Coordinates of C-alpha atoms in Angstrom, one line a residue:
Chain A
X1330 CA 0.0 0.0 0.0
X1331 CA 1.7 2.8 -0.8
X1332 CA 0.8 6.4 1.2
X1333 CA 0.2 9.3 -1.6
X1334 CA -1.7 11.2 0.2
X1335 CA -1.0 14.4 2.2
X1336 CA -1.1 13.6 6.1
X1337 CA -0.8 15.8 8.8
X1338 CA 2.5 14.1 9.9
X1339 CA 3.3 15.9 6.5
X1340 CA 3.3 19.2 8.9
X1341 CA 5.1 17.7 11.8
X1342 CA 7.5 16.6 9.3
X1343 CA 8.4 19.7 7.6
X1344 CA 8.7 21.3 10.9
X1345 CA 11.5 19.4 12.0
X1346 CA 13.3 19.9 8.5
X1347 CA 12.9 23.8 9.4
X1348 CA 13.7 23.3 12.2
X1349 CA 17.4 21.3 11.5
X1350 CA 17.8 23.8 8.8
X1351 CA 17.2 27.0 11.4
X1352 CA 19.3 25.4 13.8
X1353 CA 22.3 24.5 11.4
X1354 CA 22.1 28.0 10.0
X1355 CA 22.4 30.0 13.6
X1356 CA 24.9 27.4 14.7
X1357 CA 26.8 27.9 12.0
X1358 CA 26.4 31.4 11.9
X1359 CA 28.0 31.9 15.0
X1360 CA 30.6 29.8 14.4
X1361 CA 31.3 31.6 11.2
X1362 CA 30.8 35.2 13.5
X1363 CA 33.5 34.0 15.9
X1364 CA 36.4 32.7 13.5
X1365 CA 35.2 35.5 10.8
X1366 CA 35.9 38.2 13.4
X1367 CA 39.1 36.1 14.9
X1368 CA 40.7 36.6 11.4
X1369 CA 39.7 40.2 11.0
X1370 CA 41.6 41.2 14.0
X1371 CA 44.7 39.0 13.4
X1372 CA 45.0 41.1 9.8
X1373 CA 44.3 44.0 12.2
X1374 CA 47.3 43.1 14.2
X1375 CA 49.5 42.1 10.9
X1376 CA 50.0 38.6 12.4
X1377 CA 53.1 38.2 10.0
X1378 CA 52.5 34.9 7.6
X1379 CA 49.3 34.3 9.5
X1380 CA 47.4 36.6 8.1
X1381 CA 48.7 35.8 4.1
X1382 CA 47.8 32.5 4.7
X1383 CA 44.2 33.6 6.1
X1384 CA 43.6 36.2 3.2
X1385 CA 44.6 32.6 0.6
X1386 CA 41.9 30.1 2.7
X1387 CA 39.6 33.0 2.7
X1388 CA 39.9 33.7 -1.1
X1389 CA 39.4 29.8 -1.9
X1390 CA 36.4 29.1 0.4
X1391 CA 34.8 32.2 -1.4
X1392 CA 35.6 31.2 -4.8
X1393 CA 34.8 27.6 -5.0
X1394 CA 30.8 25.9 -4.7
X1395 CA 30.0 25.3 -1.4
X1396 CA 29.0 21.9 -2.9
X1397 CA 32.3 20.8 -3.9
X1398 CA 33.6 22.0 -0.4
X1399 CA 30.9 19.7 1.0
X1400 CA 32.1 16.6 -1.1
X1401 CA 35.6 17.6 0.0
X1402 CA 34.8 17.7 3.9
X1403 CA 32.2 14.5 3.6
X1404 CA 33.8 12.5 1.2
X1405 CA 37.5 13.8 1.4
X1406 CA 38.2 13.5 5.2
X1407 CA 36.8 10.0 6.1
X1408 CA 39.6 8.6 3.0
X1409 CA 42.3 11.0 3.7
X1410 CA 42.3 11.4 7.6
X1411 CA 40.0 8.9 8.6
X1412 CA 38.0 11.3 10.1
X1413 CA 34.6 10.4 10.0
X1414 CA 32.5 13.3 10.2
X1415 CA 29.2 12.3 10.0
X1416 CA 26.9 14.3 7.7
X1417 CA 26.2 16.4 10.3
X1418 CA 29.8 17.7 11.2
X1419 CA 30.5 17.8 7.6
X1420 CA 27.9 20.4 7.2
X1421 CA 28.8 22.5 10.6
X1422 CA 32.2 22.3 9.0
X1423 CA 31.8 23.8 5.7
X1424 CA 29.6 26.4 6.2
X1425 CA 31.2 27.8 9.0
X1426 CA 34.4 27.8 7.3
X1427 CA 32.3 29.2 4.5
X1428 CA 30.7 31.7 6.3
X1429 CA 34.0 32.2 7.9
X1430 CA 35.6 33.2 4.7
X1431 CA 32.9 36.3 3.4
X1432 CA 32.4 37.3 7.5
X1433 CA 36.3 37.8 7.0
X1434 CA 35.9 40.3 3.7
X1435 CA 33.5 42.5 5.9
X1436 CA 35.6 42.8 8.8
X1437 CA 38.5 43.4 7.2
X1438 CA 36.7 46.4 4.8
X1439 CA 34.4 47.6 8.0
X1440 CA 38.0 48.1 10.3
X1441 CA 39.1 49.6 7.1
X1442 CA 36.4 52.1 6.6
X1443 CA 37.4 53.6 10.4
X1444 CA 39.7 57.1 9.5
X1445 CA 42.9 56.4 10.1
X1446 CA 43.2 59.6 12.2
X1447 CA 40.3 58.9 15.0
X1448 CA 43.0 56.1 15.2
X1449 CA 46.2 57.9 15.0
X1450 CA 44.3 60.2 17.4
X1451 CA 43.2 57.0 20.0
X1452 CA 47.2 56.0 20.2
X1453 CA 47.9 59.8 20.5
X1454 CA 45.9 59.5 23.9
X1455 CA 47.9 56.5 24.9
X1456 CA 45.1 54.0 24.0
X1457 CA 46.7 50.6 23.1
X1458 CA 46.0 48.7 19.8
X1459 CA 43.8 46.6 21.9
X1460 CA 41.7 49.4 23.6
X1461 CA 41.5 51.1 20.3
X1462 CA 40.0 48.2 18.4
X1463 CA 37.9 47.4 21.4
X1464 CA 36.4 50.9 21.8
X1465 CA 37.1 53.2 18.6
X1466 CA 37.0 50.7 16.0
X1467 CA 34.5 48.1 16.9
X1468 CA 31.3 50.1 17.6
X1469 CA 31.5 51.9 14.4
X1470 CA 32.8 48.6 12.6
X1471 CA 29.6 46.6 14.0
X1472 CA 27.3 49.3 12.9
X1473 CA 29.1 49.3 9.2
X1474 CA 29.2 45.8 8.8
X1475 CA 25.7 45.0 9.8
X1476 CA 24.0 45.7 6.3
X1477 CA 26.6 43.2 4.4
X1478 CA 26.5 40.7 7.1
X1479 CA 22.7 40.8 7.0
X1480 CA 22.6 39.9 3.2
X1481 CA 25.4 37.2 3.8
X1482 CA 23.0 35.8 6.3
X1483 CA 20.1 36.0 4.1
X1484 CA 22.5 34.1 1.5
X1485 CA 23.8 31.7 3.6
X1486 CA 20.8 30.7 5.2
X1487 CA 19.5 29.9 1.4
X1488 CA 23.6 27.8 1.4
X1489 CA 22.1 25.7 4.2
X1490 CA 20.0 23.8 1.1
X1491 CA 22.7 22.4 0.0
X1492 CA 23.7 19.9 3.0
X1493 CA 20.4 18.0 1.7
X1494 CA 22.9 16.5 -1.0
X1495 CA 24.8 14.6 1.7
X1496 CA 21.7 13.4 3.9
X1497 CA 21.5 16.0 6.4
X1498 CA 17.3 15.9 7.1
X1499 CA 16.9 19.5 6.7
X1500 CA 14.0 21.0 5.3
X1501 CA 15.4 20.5 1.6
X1502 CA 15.9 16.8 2.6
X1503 CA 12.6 16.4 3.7
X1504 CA 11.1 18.2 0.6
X1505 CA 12.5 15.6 -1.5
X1506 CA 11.2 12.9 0.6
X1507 CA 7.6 14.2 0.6
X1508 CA 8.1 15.1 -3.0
X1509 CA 9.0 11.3 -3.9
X1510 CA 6.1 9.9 -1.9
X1511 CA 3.5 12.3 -2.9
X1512 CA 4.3 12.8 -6.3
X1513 CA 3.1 16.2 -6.4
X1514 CA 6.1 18.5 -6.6
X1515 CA 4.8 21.7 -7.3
X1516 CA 2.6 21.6 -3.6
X1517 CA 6.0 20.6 -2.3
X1518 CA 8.4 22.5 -3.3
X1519 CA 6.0 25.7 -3.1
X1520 CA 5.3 25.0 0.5
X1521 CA 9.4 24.3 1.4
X1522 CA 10.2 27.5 -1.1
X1523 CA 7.4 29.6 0.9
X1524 CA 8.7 28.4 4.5
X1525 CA 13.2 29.2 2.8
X1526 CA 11.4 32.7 1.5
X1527 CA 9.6 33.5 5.0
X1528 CA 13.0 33.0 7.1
X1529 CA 14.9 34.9 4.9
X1530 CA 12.4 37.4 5.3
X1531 CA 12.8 37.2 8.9
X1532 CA 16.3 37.7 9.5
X1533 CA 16.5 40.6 6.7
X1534 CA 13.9 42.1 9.2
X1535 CA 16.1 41.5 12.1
X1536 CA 19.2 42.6 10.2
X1537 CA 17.4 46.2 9.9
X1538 CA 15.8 46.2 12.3
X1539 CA 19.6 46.4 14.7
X1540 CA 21.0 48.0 11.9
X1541 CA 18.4 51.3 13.0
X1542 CA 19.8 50.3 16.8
X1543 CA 23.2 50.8 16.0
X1544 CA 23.0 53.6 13.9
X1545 CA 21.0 55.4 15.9
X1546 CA 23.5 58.5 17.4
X1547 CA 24.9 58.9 14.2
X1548 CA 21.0 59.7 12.3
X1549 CA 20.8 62.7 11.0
X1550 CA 18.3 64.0 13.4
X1551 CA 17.5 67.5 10.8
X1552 CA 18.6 71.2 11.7
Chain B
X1337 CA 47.4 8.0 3.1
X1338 CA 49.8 10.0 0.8
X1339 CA 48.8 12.9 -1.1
X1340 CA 48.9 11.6 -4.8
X1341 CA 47.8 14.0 -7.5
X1342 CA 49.0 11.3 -10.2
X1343 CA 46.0 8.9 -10.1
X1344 CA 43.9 11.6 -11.4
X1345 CA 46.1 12.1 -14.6
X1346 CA 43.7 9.1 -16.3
X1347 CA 40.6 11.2 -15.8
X1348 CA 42.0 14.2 -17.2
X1349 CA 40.1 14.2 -19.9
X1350 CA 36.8 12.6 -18.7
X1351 CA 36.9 16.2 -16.4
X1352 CA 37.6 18.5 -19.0
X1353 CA 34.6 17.4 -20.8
X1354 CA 32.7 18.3 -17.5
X1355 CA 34.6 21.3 -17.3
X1356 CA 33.1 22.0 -21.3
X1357 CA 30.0 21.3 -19.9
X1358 CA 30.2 23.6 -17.4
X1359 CA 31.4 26.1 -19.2
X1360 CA 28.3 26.2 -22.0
X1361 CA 25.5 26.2 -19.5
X1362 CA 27.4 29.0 -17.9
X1363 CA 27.3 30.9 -21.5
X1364 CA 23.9 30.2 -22.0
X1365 CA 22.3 31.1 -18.8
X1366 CA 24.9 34.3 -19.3
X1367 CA 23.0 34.9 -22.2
X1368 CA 19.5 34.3 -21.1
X1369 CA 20.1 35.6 -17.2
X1370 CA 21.3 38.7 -19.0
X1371 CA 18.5 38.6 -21.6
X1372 CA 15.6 38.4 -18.5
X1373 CA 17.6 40.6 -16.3
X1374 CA 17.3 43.6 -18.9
X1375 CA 13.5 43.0 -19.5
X1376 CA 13.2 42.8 -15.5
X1377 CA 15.3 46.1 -14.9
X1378 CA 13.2 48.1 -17.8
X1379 CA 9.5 46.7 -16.2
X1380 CA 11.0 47.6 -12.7
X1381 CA 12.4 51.0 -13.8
X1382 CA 9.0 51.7 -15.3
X1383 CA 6.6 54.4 -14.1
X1384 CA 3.6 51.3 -14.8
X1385 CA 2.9 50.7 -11.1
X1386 CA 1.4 46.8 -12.0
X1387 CA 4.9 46.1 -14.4
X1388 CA 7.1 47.4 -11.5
X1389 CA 5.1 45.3 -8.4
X1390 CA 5.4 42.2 -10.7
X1391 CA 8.9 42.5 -11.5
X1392 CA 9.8 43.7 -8.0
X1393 CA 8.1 40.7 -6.3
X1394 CA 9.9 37.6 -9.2
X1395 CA 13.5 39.1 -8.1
X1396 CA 12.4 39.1 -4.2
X1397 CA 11.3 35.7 -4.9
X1398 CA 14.4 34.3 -6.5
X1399 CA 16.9 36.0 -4.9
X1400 CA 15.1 34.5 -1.2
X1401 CA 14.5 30.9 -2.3
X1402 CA 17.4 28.4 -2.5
X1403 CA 18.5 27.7 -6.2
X1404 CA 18.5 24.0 -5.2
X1405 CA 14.7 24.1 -4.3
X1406 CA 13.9 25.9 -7.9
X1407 CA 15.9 23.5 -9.5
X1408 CA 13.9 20.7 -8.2
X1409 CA 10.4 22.7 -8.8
X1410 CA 11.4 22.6 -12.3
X1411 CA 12.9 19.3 -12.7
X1412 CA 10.2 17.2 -10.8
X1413 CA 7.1 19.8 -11.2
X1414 CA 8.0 20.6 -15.2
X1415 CA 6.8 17.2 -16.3
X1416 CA 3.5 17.0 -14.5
X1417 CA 2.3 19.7 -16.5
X1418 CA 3.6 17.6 -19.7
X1419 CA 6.7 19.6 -20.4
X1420 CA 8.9 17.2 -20.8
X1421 CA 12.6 18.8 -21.1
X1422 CA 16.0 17.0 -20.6
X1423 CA 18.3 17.7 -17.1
X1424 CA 20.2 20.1 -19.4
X1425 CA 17.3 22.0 -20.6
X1426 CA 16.3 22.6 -17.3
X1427 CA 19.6 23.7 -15.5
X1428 CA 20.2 26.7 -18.2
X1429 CA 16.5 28.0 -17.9
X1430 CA 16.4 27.1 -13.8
X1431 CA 20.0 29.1 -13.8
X1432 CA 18.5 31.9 -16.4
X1433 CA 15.8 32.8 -14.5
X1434 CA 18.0 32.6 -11.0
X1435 CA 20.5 34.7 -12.5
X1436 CA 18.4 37.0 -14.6
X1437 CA 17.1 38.3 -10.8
X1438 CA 20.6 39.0 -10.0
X1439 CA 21.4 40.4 -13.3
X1440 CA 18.4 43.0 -13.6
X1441 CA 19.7 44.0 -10.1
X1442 CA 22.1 45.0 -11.3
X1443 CA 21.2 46.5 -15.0
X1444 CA 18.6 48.2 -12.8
X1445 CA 21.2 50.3 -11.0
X1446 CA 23.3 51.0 -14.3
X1447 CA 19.6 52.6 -15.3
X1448 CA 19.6 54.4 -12.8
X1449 CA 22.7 56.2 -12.7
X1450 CA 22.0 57.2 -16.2
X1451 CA 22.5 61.0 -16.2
X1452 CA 18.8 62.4 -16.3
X1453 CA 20.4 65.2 -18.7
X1454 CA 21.3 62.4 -21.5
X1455 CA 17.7 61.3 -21.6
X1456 CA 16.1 64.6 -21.7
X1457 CA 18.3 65.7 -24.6
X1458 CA 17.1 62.5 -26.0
X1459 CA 13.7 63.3 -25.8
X1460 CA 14.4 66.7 -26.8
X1461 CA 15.7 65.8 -30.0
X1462 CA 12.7 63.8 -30.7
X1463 CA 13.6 60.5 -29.9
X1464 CA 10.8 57.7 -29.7
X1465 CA 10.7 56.1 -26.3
X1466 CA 11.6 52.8 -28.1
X1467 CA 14.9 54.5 -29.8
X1468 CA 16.3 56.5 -26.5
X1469 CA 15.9 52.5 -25.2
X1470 CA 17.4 50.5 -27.5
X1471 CA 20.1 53.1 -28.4
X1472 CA 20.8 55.2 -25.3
X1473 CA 20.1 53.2 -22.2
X1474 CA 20.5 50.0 -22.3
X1475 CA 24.3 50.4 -23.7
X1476 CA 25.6 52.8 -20.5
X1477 CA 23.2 50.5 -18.6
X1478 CA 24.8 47.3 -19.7
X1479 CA 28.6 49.0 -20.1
X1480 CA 28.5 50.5 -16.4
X1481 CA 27.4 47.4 -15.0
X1482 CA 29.5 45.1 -16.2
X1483 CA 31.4 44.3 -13.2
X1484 CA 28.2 43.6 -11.3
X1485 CA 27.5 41.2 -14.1
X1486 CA 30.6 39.8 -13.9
X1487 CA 29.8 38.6 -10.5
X1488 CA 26.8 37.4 -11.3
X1489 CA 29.0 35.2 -13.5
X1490 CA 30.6 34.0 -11.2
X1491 CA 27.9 33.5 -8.9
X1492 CA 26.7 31.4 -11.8
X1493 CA 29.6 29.5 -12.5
X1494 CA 29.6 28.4 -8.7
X1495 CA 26.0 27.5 -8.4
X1496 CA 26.4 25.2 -11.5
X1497 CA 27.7 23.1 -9.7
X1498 CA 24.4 22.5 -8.0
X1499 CA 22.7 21.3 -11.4
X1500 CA 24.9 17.6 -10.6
X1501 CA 22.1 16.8 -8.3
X1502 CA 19.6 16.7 -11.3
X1503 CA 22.2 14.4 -13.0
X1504 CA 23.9 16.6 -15.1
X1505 CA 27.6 15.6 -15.5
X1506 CA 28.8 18.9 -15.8
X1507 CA 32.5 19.6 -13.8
X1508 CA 31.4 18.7 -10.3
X1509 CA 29.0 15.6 -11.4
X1510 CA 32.2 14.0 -13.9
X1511 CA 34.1 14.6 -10.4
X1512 CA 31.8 12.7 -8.2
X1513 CA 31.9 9.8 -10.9
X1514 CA 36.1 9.8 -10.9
X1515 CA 36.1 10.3 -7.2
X1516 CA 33.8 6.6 -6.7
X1517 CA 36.2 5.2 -9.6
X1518 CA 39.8 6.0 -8.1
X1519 CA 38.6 5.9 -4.2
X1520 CA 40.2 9.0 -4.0
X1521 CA 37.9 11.8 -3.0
X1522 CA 40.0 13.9 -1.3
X1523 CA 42.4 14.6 -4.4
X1524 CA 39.3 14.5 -6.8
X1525 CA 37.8 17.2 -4.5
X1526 CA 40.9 19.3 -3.4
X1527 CA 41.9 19.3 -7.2
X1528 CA 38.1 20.5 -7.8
X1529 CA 38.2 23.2 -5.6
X1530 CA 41.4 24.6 -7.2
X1531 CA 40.2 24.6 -10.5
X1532 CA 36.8 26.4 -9.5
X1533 CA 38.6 28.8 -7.6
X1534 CA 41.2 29.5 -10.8
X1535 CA 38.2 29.5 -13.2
X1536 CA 36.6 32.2 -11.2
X1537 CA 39.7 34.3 -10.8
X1538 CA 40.4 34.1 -14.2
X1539 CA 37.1 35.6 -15.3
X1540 CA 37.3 38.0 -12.9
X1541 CA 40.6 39.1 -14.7
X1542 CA 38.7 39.2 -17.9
X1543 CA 35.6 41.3 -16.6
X1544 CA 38.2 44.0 -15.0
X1545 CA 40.1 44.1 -18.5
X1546 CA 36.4 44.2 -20.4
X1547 CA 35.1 46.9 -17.8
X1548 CA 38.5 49.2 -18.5
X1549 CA 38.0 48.7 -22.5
X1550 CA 34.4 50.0 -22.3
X1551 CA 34.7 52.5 -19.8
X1552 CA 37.8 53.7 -21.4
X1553 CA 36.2 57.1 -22.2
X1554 CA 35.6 57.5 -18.9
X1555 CA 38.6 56.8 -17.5
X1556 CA 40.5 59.0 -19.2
X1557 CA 42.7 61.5 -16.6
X1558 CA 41.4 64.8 -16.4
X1559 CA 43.8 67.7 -18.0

């Protein structure tokens, strides 16, 4: 007997596939965030080497498919290292090094975009590199950065898809599944396109929504 | 294991033909992403209110759903409606219509950074609407925006790789068939990741050296 019909499990179902996918994409996120950042301030700092070989790994995890990175990580480990990841560390793996890599591009341009002499002026006062970074440089870094981190996160969030390919159950995943049992793929892969298109919408919100917070005191309030 | 390029010098050839593959969807869905994209960024730079929601809402739409999940809404959903179009077919008008969202982004802005001055003289002169498009805006449009093309290119070239999971053997599908011949996946992979990442730099040489020849009138140094 074979079950073509739509059943409410269908729901419960597609649920949890959001709810892998929302979960992978704010864990990697994070992760991305913290070693993103972490390179930004070693180039900051002119780690000598260090930060030429960050600038290379950054420039290839930009300009290579995620997919292939994917295969690499999944496929390439287990053989080379014997490493077995699992399809779930795989993922976490990739697109946090992924997310990593363009996280990296805006810090590096938002620490740029800070005159150099509100920073010659900082060490003037007898801040040290540190200091300065910590309270010259980073508020008006976050509040530059947060517009291009927000469309990166609306990207990578639509990344997350791709994790499907090596059996993660994510909503994509599950789409296929459904799709294959219920034969009807233009209800399906509506419904998983409407739930990808509503959480993008939700972080773009979000996005502006701190990008107004942090930009605040700089508004132009009018004469 | 050791690190041993050698056992991929067989398949050489077998990946090249992938990479050929690759290479002609690419140029098509150039051709047709840039084809929609100009359509798009005329309907949303028009003063029509209905044209502009329409087009406004299909980029929103593309640009927030994962490719992978319109690729499979084409693939799977295409045929119940009795098209019946092969894994090729579909990848170049699934990558057309993704990147012809992009594109008119981008043609849009070129439009709009038209000096209001050129078109006025235009219409002075007694232009039809038709002529000041064909002859006056879309060629600044298109030549100012042809490094935001060029990354949509690129985009393109690395989302290609996506259209393997609809069994097209284009560079990364041929790689997923040598990697399960040789049992070497990290090499296969590595080496894949390489050659994306020197494919992409090396149009994004060739859109710098095409932007300079357009733009060379405007370029020029002043005195």
């Amino acid at each position: 007997m074979r079950y073509t019909e739509f059943t409410p499990y269908d729901l419960v179902l597609l649920a949890q596939g959001l709810g892998v996918t929302v979960a992978l994409f704010l864990g990697t996120s994070l992760i991305g965030l913290a070693v993103g950042t972490l390179w930004g301030i070693v180039r900051y700092y002119r780690v000598p080497g260090l930060t030429q070989i960050i600038t290379f790994v950054a420039e290839l995890l930009k300009n290579s498919p995620v997919l292939v990175q994917l295969f690499l990580v999944f496929f390439g480990f287990p053989a080379f290292f014997h490493l077995d990841l699992g399809p779930v560390g795989a993922a976490v793996i990739t697109l946090s090094a992924n997310t990593a890599a363009f996280v990296y591009v805006i810090a590096v341009s938002a620490i740029e975009s800070i005159g150099r002499d509100q920073i010659e002026a900082a060490r003037v006062f007898g801040l040290s590199r540190w200091q300065v970074l910590r309270h010259v440089i980073a508020p008006q870094a976050a509040a530059f950065s947060i517009g291009p981190l927000t469309a990166l996160l609306v990207n990578q969030l639509q990344v997350t898809s791709l994790i499907s390919v090596i059996g993660v159950m994510d909503l994509s995943k599950i789409g296929a599944t459904l799709n294959l049992r219920t034969l009807k793929p233009f209800v399906v892969w509506s419904v998983v396109g409407l739930l990808y298109y509503l959480a993008a919408k939700l972080v773009a919100t979000l996005g502006a929504r701190i990008e107004r917070r942090l930009r605040a005191h700089t508004a132009f309030r009018g004469l | 294991m050791r690190f041993d390029l050698t056992v991929l010098v067989p398949h050489l050839g077998f990946l090249a033909e992938g990479a050929l593959l690759t290479a002609l969807v690419c140029g098509l869905a150039l051709v047709g992403g840039v084809i929609l994209g100009m359509v798009v960024a005329i309907a949303r730079t028009s003063s029509n209110r209905v044209v502009n929601r329409i087009a406004a809402a299909y980029v929103d739409l593309f640009r927030n759903i994962p490719f992978i999940v319109q690729l499979f809404f084409f693939y799977y959903g295409l045929p119940e409606i009795g098209i019946f179009i092969d894994a090729f077919t579909t990848g170049v008008v699934a990558l057309s219509i993704a990147g012809g969202a992009y594109a008119s982004d981008a043609i849009r802005a070129g439009i709009l950074a038209i000096d209001t001055g050129i078109l006025e003289a235009a219409e002075v002169s007694g232009l039809s609407r038709r002529t000041i498009f064909r002859r006056i805006v879309l060629p600044i449009a298109l030549r100012t925006s042809v490094r935001p093309l060029g990354s949509v290119l690129i985009n393109m070239i690395l989302t290609s790789s996506v259209l393997s999971t609809i069994t097209l053997n284009e560079l990364t599908g041929q790689a997923k068939i040598v990697a399960s011949d040789t049992f070497r996946p990290f090499e296969v992979y590595f080496v894949l990741l390489v050659v994306y990442a020197a494919l992409t730099y090396l149009v994004s040489l060739g859109i710098a050296l095409l932007h300079r020849r357009l733009n060379r009138d405007l370029s020029e140094p002043v005195g």
